Structure formats: structure tokens, C-alpha cells
């Protein structure tokens, strides 16, 4: 343990910047998962595979076709929006229609199956080699000894933009209000003429687009690879459990919190400790506050 | 009935081995205020859920303005002009009162500034205007009943189904809902009311259908039904 490092402001500043950088990435990863769970009650186990598809889209659009990175990210988000909409409408909607209120367990199994299919398809089609890039954008700056890369600034900016856009969409638009109403009482929403089937398709597509955009944005950190989604799925689950299931904003706060913990743990202890500390936090949250740090407590029988 | 807006014809519904609704038939005419009464477990709310499409009907048919709406999707049924409230108020508690009304106004394509204006107007009419920016979770049980009542009413329904609207409400809220239900009826809206409130029900309904164990025990004018020995034995008790 190197607690003496905490006496150096520049090092502490670097830990914070690194932690914020990771945390924002984790938060962005968890938001799509939290959105889908919060509105539909469905845990999308294929979330990581959606990220994987996005990294391939970004790689081919940005590297092979030479399209600018921002457009590549948009392509990845749009591609996953369409994929998510097709999956929800083609497979989840019929499942819900057939099983009524008892569709969720089958839905979980279906997304697990989808994850397996997508990973193996990627392995067959793309092979086991990683496809990545070194940096989305070059350059860095130093403030009082704390180094901040331009790519990290880009990720911060995108995170702020995504959170603000999503908040505005949910609060200020008719569709956003209909989505929020459906998440609380689908029966009451239907009784007011809201097309809940359409809301679910849009929600799933939006959650997929979120992780799609993130996959494109993080290509330099997470290169395209068939099983790259496994790590992303675990990180997403961690931020969603710690923040509170279904709470999109809590996922971002929990992501930042975990990023900071990881950064300090790695700096003060060693790289091996960060996962143990995070696992301990998850266990403590599950034991003492199972609804998550930023959601209303749930009573247990 | 020639001017029948709602016609329920021999509907049945079972849950496992339990027959919750057994060959129930009744009809309601335009602008009529019809009560649906009976002891707990008589099948009243199940009938509401079947008419509004939440439950599928095992057999029988439901007609609305002459159209067969049996087992149609709840969204479609709502868009045909059937609005309802729920026994346990299903207000959107993480949304403001104004947003609750605005969501309902979407059905009649009222959005933006006009939606705000209408939401404020209806909340003002029922005394909830001052709380329009509060989340519905901050309301009392009675205020939530009132909110879901006006939320259903703003969709301009032709049939309004009210499930225990007076339960847990203050006398003022009950007066407000009674007045507005009667006004809806006078404007041609058919109202179907489930209620255990034997004091408030006569202020709203002239005719009632009495249910017992999922079947129609009797139906007719409220004062006649109250004198019926079968009803006294099964439900009223005095």
C-alpha cells in the first residue's frame, strides 16, 4: 500500500481524472441496461454483445471506410437502434403476446441465447483477432501536473451530452412522458390509449442505441473482439446493481463512483486489488441496500 | 336495447379452477349511470378488466356502440372511447400532476401549450391546481382517486368505468366526483360505477347490476334492488 501518494496533489488529481474517465465509461455502459430494465423489467443479457457489434460497426465505418469518428459513432448507435428494434419487435413482442404477464423469465433466457449466438457468429465471421485503433483523437494537456487527454475530454463531453439529451427527452417530450408512464403502470398507460407495444420497442431500441454509441466511442479502449462484451456486461451489471436497478441516472453516478474507487485502488494498492474492492462493494450493497445506493429502499419479507 | 352503448353478452372468465365471472349479461344505454355492486369476490373488477381488454374473455361477447370489442387490445379499446379508473389508484407517482393529465391528453392529440392549459384547467376545477408541479406520490389516497378520475375524463370517453372511485376519498373529493360523474352522464357519456359506498352510490346511479359469486343475482332500479330479499341476504345485510 502506498498511502504516501495521497500527500501529492498532482497524483491525487491524476487519480481523480483517471477515475472520472473510467467512471463515465462505466456509467455510459450501464445506462442502456438500466433504461431497458427500468421501463420493461427485462434484463438484457445480450447487452455486452450489442456493445461488441457496435465496436465492429465503428471499426469498419471509421477505419475501413475512413468516415470521421463522430459519424462512425452515430452509425454504431443507429445500427444498434435498428438491431434492437428488430429484435424486440421480431422476438420479444411475440413472446410477450404469447405468455402475457409471465414473459419475463423467457425474455431473460432469450437474451442469454442471443448473446451466445452473437458471440459465436462474430467468431465465425470476424475471427478471433482484435480490431482496434490507438486513439480516436490525438493530443493531451497538462494542468498543474495532471495530464488530461483530448480523448478523455471527448468522452466526458459525450457523457454530459447523452445524460442531458436523455433527461430532456424523458421530461419534455410526449414520447418521453409516455415511456415514463408505461414504466410505472403499463395497464393504466394502455387504458389511456398509449401503445405499450410501441413504447417497449422504442425503449429497447433506445437502450440498444445507447450501448451502440458507447461501443463506437470506446473503440480505442475496448477493441472489436467476439467476447469483448463479457467485460462490458459485468461492468454494466455492477453499476446498475450499485446505483439501483432501472435507475438510468443512478447508473451514471454509480459508474463514476466505481471508476474513482478503481483508480485509487489501483494507484495506492496494485492493479490486482481493484477488482476485489469492487466485488466487496457490490456484496455490501446487495446485503445492506439491495435496491442500490441511489434508489428508494425496498422492503424484504 | 336500441341505444345500448355497452352490451355484455354471456361473458365468462376462469382463473385456474375458479370461475370468477359466469355467464354475465347486462347493457348500458347512452348517458346512463349504471352501478355494479356485490360483495368482495363477486367479479366486478374482473368484468371491468374484461371490458377494458386487460383480461381475455373465455367465452361470451362484449359490444361497444355495436362493435364487437371482445378480447381486443386494451390500447385499441381505450382509443375507441372507453376510459377507466382502478380500485387502487394507478397514478403515475414519479410524474407531476400536470404530467399525469398531459399523458392522458395524448390520446386526444392535445400536446404542447394547449395540453398545459387544459391540464391546469382540469386540475383547477378539482382543487388540485396548487399541487400541479408536485409528484403524484405526494398526494393522499383520496387525491389520487380524484387525479385518476380527471385523468380518465380528459380523454373524452364515451364510456367511463369507475372502480371504487369513492374508496378512501374525503367528503369533498366524493362530492366533486359525484358532480362530475353526473355532468358526464348529462353530456351523453355512459358511466359504469363499482362501489361499496351505499351512501354515495344512490347519488350517482339509478340502476344497478348485483353480482354474486361471478354471476348476476339481479338487476334493476336501486330502490327495488335494495328491497330484494336475495340481495339483502347476499350483500346489503340490512
CSV table of N, CA, C and O in Angstrom, one decimal, chain B residues 151-222:
chain,number,residue,atom,x,y,z
B,151,UNK,N,-58.1,12.3,-14.9
B,151,UNK,CA,-57.2,11.9,-16.0
B,151,UNK,C,-57.9,11.0,-17.0
B,151,UNK,O,-57.7,11.1,-18.2
B,152,UNK,N,-58.9,10.2,-16.5
B,152,UNK,CA,-59.7,9.4,-17.4
B,152,UNK,C,-60.7,10.3,-18.2
B,152,UNK,O,-60.9,10.1,-19.4
B,153,UNK,N,-61.2,11.3,-17.4
B,153,UNK,CA,-62.3,12.1,-18.0
B,153,UNK,C,-61.8,13.0,-19.2
B,153,UNK,O,-62.5,13.2,-20.1
B,154,UNK,N,-60.5,13.4,-19.1
B,154,UNK,CA,-60.0,14.3,-20.1
B,154,UNK,C,-59.8,13.6,-21.5
B,154,UNK,O,-59.6,14.3,-22.5
B,155,UNK,N,-59.9,12.3,-21.5
B,155,UNK,CA,-59.7,11.6,-22.8
B,155,UNK,C,-61.0,11.6,-23.6
B,155,UNK,O,-61.0,11.0,-24.7
B,156,UNK,N,-62.0,12.3,-23.1
B,156,UNK,CA,-63.3,12.5,-23.8
B,156,UNK,C,-63.9,11.1,-24.1
B,156,UNK,O,-64.2,10.8,-25.3
B,157,UNK,N,-64.1,10.3,-23.1
B,157,UNK,CA,-64.6,8.9,-23.4
B,157,UNK,C,-66.1,8.9,-23.7
B,157,UNK,O,-66.8,9.9,-23.4
B,158,UNK,N,-66.5,7.8,-24.3
B,158,UNK,CA,-68.0,7.6,-24.5
B,158,UNK,C,-68.5,6.7,-23.4
B,158,UNK,O,-69.7,6.6,-23.1
B,159,UNK,N,-67.6,5.9,-22.8
B,159,UNK,CA,-67.9,5.0,-21.7
B,159,UNK,C,-66.8,5.2,-20.6
B,159,UNK,O,-65.7,5.1,-20.9
B,160,UNK,N,-67.3,5.6,-19.4
B,160,UNK,CA,-66.3,5.8,-18.3
B,160,UNK,C,-66.6,4.7,-17.3
B,160,UNK,O,-67.7,4.6,-16.8
B,161,UNK,N,-65.6,4.0,-16.9
B,161,UNK,CA,-65.7,2.9,-16.0
B,161,UNK,C,-64.9,3.3,-14.7
B,161,UNK,O,-63.7,3.4,-14.7
B,162,UNK,N,-65.7,3.4,-13.6
B,162,UNK,CA,-65.1,3.9,-12.3
B,162,UNK,C,-65.1,2.7,-11.3
B,162,UNK,O,-66.1,2.3,-10.9
B,163,UNK,N,-63.9,2.3,-10.9
B,163,UNK,CA,-63.7,1.2,-10.0
B,163,UNK,C,-63.5,1.7,-8.6
B,163,UNK,O,-62.4,2.2,-8.3
B,164,UNK,N,-64.5,1.7,-7.8
B,164,UNK,CA,-64.5,2.1,-6.4
B,164,UNK,C,-63.9,3.6,-6.3
B,164,UNK,O,-63.0,3.8,-5.6
B,165,UNK,N,-64.5,4.5,-7.0
B,165,UNK,CA,-64.0,5.9,-7.0
B,165,UNK,C,-64.0,6.6,-5.7
B,165,UNK,O,-63.3,7.5,-5.4
B,166,UNK,N,-65.0,6.2,-4.8
B,166,UNK,CA,-65.2,6.9,-3.6
B,166,UNK,C,-64.3,6.3,-2.4
B,166,UNK,O,-64.3,6.9,-1.3
B,167,UNK,N,-63.7,5.2,-2.7
B,167,UNK,CA,-63.0,4.5,-1.6
B,167,UNK,C,-61.8,5.4,-1.1
B,167,UNK,O,-61.0,5.8,-1.9
B,168,UNK,N,-61.7,5.6,0.2
B,168,UNK,CA,-60.6,6.4,0.8
B,168,UNK,C,-60.6,7.9,0.4
B,168,UNK,O,-59.7,8.6,0.7
B,169,UNK,N,-61.7,8.4,-0.1
B,169,UNK,CA,-61.8,9.8,-0.5
B,169,UNK,C,-62.5,10.6,0.6
B,169,UNK,O,-63.3,10.1,1.3
B,170,UNK,N,-62.1,11.9,0.6
B,170,UNK,CA,-62.7,12.8,1.6
B,170,UNK,C,-64.1,13.1,1.1
B,170,UNK,O,-64.4,13.0,-0.1
B,171,UNK,N,-65.0,13.6,2.0
B,171,UNK,CA,-66.3,14.0,1.5
B,171,UNK,C,-66.3,15.0,0.4
B,171,UNK,O,-67.1,14.9,-0.5
B,172,UNK,N,-65.3,15.9,0.5
B,172,UNK,CA,-65.2,16.9,-0.6
B,172,UNK,C,-64.8,16.3,-1.9
B,172,UNK,O,-65.4,16.7,-3.0
B,173,UNK,N,-63.9,15.4,-1.9
B,173,UNK,CA,-63.5,14.7,-3.2
B,173,UNK,C,-64.6,13.9,-3.7
B,173,UNK,O,-64.9,13.8,-4.9
B,174,UNK,N,-65.4,13.2,-2.8
B,174,UNK,CA,-66.5,12.4,-3.2
B,174,UNK,C,-67.6,13.3,-3.9
B,174,UNK,O,-68.1,13.0,-5.0
B,175,UNK,N,-67.9,14.5,-3.3
B,175,UNK,CA,-68.8,15.4,-3.9
B,175,UNK,C,-68.4,15.8,-5.3
B,175,UNK,O,-69.2,15.9,-6.2
B,176,UNK,N,-67.1,16.1,-5.4
B,176,UNK,CA,-66.5,16.5,-6.7
B,176,UNK,C,-66.7,15.4,-7.7
B,176,UNK,O,-67.2,15.7,-8.9
B,177,UNK,N,-66.4,14.2,-7.4
B,177,UNK,CA,-66.5,13.1,-8.3
B,177,UNK,C,-68.0,12.8,-8.7
B,177,UNK,O,-68.3,12.5,-9.8
B,178,UNK,N,-68.9,12.9,-7.7
B,178,UNK,CA,-70.3,12.7,-7.9
B,178,UNK,C,-70.8,13.7,-8.9
B,178,UNK,O,-71.4,13.4,-9.9
B,179,UNK,N,-70.5,15.0,-8.6
B,179,UNK,CA,-70.9,16.1,-9.5
B,179,UNK,C,-70.4,15.9,-10.9
B,179,UNK,O,-71.2,16.0,-11.9
B,180,UNK,N,-69.2,15.5,-11.1
B,180,UNK,CA,-68.6,15.4,-12.4
B,180,UNK,C,-69.1,14.2,-13.1
B,180,UNK,O,-69.2,14.2,-14.3
B,181,UNK,N,-69.4,13.1,-12.4
B,181,UNK,CA,-69.9,11.9,-13.0
B,181,UNK,C,-71.3,12.2,-13.5
B,181,UNK,O,-71.6,11.8,-14.7
B,182,UNK,N,-72.1,12.9,-12.7
B,182,UNK,CA,-73.5,13.2,-13.2
B,182,UNK,C,-73.4,14.2,-14.4
B,182,UNK,O,-74.1,14.0,-15.4
B,183,UNK,N,-72.4,15.1,-14.4
B,183,UNK,CA,-72.3,16.0,-15.5
B,183,UNK,C,-71.9,15.3,-16.8
B,183,UNK,O,-72.3,15.5,-17.9
B,184,UNK,N,-71.0,14.3,-16.6
B,184,UNK,CA,-70.5,13.5,-17.8
B,184,UNK,C,-71.8,12.7,-18.4
B,184,UNK,O,-71.9,12.7,-19.6
B,185,UNK,N,-72.6,12.2,-17.5
B,185,UNK,CA,-73.7,11.5,-17.9
B,185,UNK,C,-74.7,12.4,-18.7
B,185,UNK,O,-75.2,12.0,-19.8
B,186,UNK,N,-74.9,13.6,-18.2
B,186,UNK,CA,-75.8,14.5,-18.9
B,186,UNK,C,-75.2,14.9,-20.3
B,186,UNK,O,-76.0,15.3,-21.1
B,187,UNK,N,-73.9,14.8,-20.4
B,187,UNK,CA,-73.3,15.2,-21.7
B,187,UNK,C,-73.3,14.0,-22.6
B,187,UNK,O,-72.8,14.0,-23.7
B,188,UNK,N,-73.9,12.8,-22.2
B,188,UNK,CA,-74.0,11.7,-23.1
B,188,UNK,C,-73.0,10.6,-22.8
B,188,UNK,O,-73.0,9.6,-23.5
B,189,UNK,N,-72.2,10.8,-21.8
B,189,UNK,CA,-71.2,9.7,-21.5
B,189,UNK,C,-71.8,8.7,-20.6
B,189,UNK,O,-72.4,9.0,-19.6
B,190,UNK,N,-71.7,7.4,-21.0
B,190,UNK,CA,-72.2,6.3,-20.2
B,190,UNK,C,-71.2,6.0,-19.1
B,190,UNK,O,-70.0,6.0,-19.3
B,191,UNK,N,-71.7,5.9,-17.8
B,191,UNK,CA,-70.8,5.6,-16.7
B,191,UNK,C,-71.2,4.3,-16.0
B,191,UNK,O,-72.3,4.1,-15.7
B,192,UNK,N,-70.1,3.5,-15.8
B,192,UNK,CA,-70.3,2.3,-15.1
B,192,UNK,C,-69.5,2.4,-13.8
B,192,UNK,O,-68.3,2.7,-13.8
B,193,UNK,N,-70.2,2.2,-12.7
B,193,UNK,CA,-69.6,2.5,-11.4
B,193,UNK,C,-69.6,1.3,-10.5
B,193,UNK,O,-70.7,0.8,-10.2
B,194,UNK,N,-68.4,0.9,-10.1
B,194,UNK,CA,-68.3,-0.1,-9.0
B,194,UNK,C,-68.2,0.6,-7.7
B,194,UNK,O,-67.4,1.5,-7.6
B,195,UNK,N,-69.0,0.3,-6.7
B,195,UNK,CA,-68.9,1.0,-5.4
B,195,UNK,C,-69.5,0.2,-4.3
B,195,UNK,O,-70.5,-0.5,-4.5
B,196,UNK,N,-68.8,0.2,-3.2
B,196,UNK,CA,-69.3,-0.3,-1.9
B,196,UNK,C,-70.0,0.8,-1.1
B,196,UNK,O,-70.5,0.5,-0.1
B,197,UNK,N,-69.8,2.0,-1.6
B,197,UNK,CA,-70.3,3.2,-0.8
B,197,UNK,C,-71.8,3.3,-1.0
B,197,UNK,O,-72.2,4.0,-2.0
B,198,UNK,N,-72.6,2.7,-0.1
B,198,UNK,CA,-74.0,2.7,-0.3
B,198,UNK,C,-74.7,4.0,0.0
B,198,UNK,O,-75.8,4.2,-0.4
B,199,UNK,N,-73.9,5.0,0.5
B,199,UNK,CA,-74.4,6.3,0.7
B,199,UNK,C,-74.2,7.1,-0.6
B,199,UNK,O,-75.1,7.8,-1.0
B,200,UNK,N,-73.0,7.0,-1.2
B,200,UNK,CA,-72.7,7.8,-2.3
B,200,UNK,C,-73.4,7.2,-3.6
B,200,UNK,O,-73.7,8.0,-4.5
B,201,UNK,N,-73.5,5.9,-3.7
B,201,UNK,CA,-73.9,5.3,-4.9
B,201,UNK,C,-75.3,5.8,-5.4
B,201,UNK,O,-75.5,6.1,-6.6
B,202,UNK,N,-76.3,5.9,-4.5
B,202,UNK,CA,-77.6,6.4,-4.9
B,202,UNK,C,-77.5,7.9,-5.5
B,202,UNK,O,-78.4,8.3,-6.3
B,203,UNK,N,-76.5,8.6,-5.1
B,203,UNK,CA,-76.3,10.0,-5.7
B,203,UNK,C,-75.9,9.9,-7.2
B,203,UNK,O,-76.0,10.9,-7.9
B,204,UNK,N,-75.4,8.8,-7.6
B,204,UNK,CA,-74.8,8.6,-8.9
B,204,UNK,C,-75.7,7.7,-9.8
B,204,UNK,O,-76.1,8.1,-10.9
B,205,UNK,N,-76.1,6.5,-9.2
B,205,UNK,CA,-76.7,5.5,-10.1
B,205,UNK,C,-78.2,5.4,-9.8
B,205,UNK,O,-78.6,5.3,-8.6
B,206,UNK,N,-79.0,5.2,-10.8
B,206,UNK,CA,-80.4,4.9,-10.7
B,206,UNK,C,-80.6,3.4,-10.8
B,206,UNK,O,-81.4,2.8,-10.1
B,207,UNK,N,-79.8,2.8,-11.7
B,207,UNK,CA,-80.0,1.3,-12.0
B,207,UNK,C,-78.7,0.6,-11.6
B,207,UNK,O,-77.6,1.2,-11.7
B,208,UNK,N,-78.8,-0.6,-11.0
B,208,UNK,CA,-77.6,-1.4,-10.6
B,208,UNK,C,-77.8,-2.8,-11.1
B,208,UNK,O,-78.9,-3.3,-11.3
B,209,UNK,N,-76.6,-3.4,-11.3
B,209,UNK,CA,-76.5,-4.8,-11.6
B,209,UNK,C,-75.8,-5.4,-10.3
B,209,UNK,O,-74.8,-5.0,-9.9
B,210,UNK,N,-76.5,-6.4,-9.7
B,210,UNK,CA,-76.0,-7.0,-8.5
B,210,UNK,C,-75.3,-8.3,-8.8
B,210,UNK,O,-75.9,-9.2,-9.5
B,211,UNK,N,-74.1,-8.5,-8.4
B,211,UNK,CA,-73.3,-9.7,-8.8
B,211,UNK,C,-73.1,-10.5,-7.5
B,211,UNK,O,-72.9,-9.9,-6.4
B,212,UNK,N,-73.1,-11.8,-7.6
B,212,UNK,CA,-72.7,-12.7,-6.5
B,212,UNK,C,-72.0,-13.9,-7.1
B,212,UNK,O,-72.5,-14.5,-8.0
B,213,UNK,N,-70.8,-14.2,-6.5
B,213,UNK,CA,-70.0,-15.3,-7.0
B,213,UNK,C,-69.9,-15.4,-8.5
B,213,UNK,O,-70.0,-16.4,-9.1
B,214,UNK,N,-69.7,-14.2,-9.1
B,214,UNK,CA,-69.4,-14.2,-10.5
B,214,UNK,C,-70.6,-14.2,-11.4
B,214,UNK,O,-70.4,-14.1,-12.7
B,215,UNK,N,-71.8,-14.2,-10.9
B,215,UNK,CA,-73.0,-14.3,-11.7
B,215,UNK,C,-73.9,-13.1,-11.3
B,215,UNK,O,-73.8,-12.5,-10.3
B,216,UNK,N,-74.8,-12.8,-12.3
B,216,UNK,CA,-75.8,-11.7,-12.0
B,216,UNK,C,-76.8,-12.2,-11.1
B,216,UNK,O,-77.5,-13.2,-11.4
B,217,UNK,N,-77.0,-11.6,-9.9
B,217,UNK,CA,-78.0,-12.0,-9.0
B,217,UNK,C,-79.3,-11.4,-9.4
B,217,UNK,O,-80.4,-12.0,-9.4
B,218,UNK,N,-79.3,-10.1,-9.6
B,218,UNK,CA,-80.5,-9.4,-10.1
B,218,UNK,C,-80.0,-8.1,-10.7
B,218,UNK,O,-78.9,-7.6,-10.5
B,219,UNK,N,-80.9,-7.4,-11.4
B,219,UNK,CA,-80.6,-6.0,-11.8
B,219,UNK,C,-81.9,-5.2,-12.0
B,219,UNK,O,-82.9,-5.8,-12.1
B,220,UNK,N,-81.8,-3.9,-11.7
B,220,UNK,CA,-82.9,-3.1,-11.8
B,220,UNK,C,-82.7,-1.8,-11.1
B,220,UNK,O,-81.5,-1.4,-10.8
B,221,UNK,N,-83.8,-1.1,-10.8
B,221,UNK,CA,-83.6,0.2,-10.1
B,221,UNK,C,-83.1,0.0,-8.7
B,221,UNK,O,-83.4,-1.0,-8.0
B,222,UNK,N,-82.2,0.9,-8.2
B,222,UNK,CA,-81.5,0.7,-7.0
B,222,UNK,C,-82.5,0.5,-5.8
B,222,UNK,O,-82.3,-0.3,-5.0
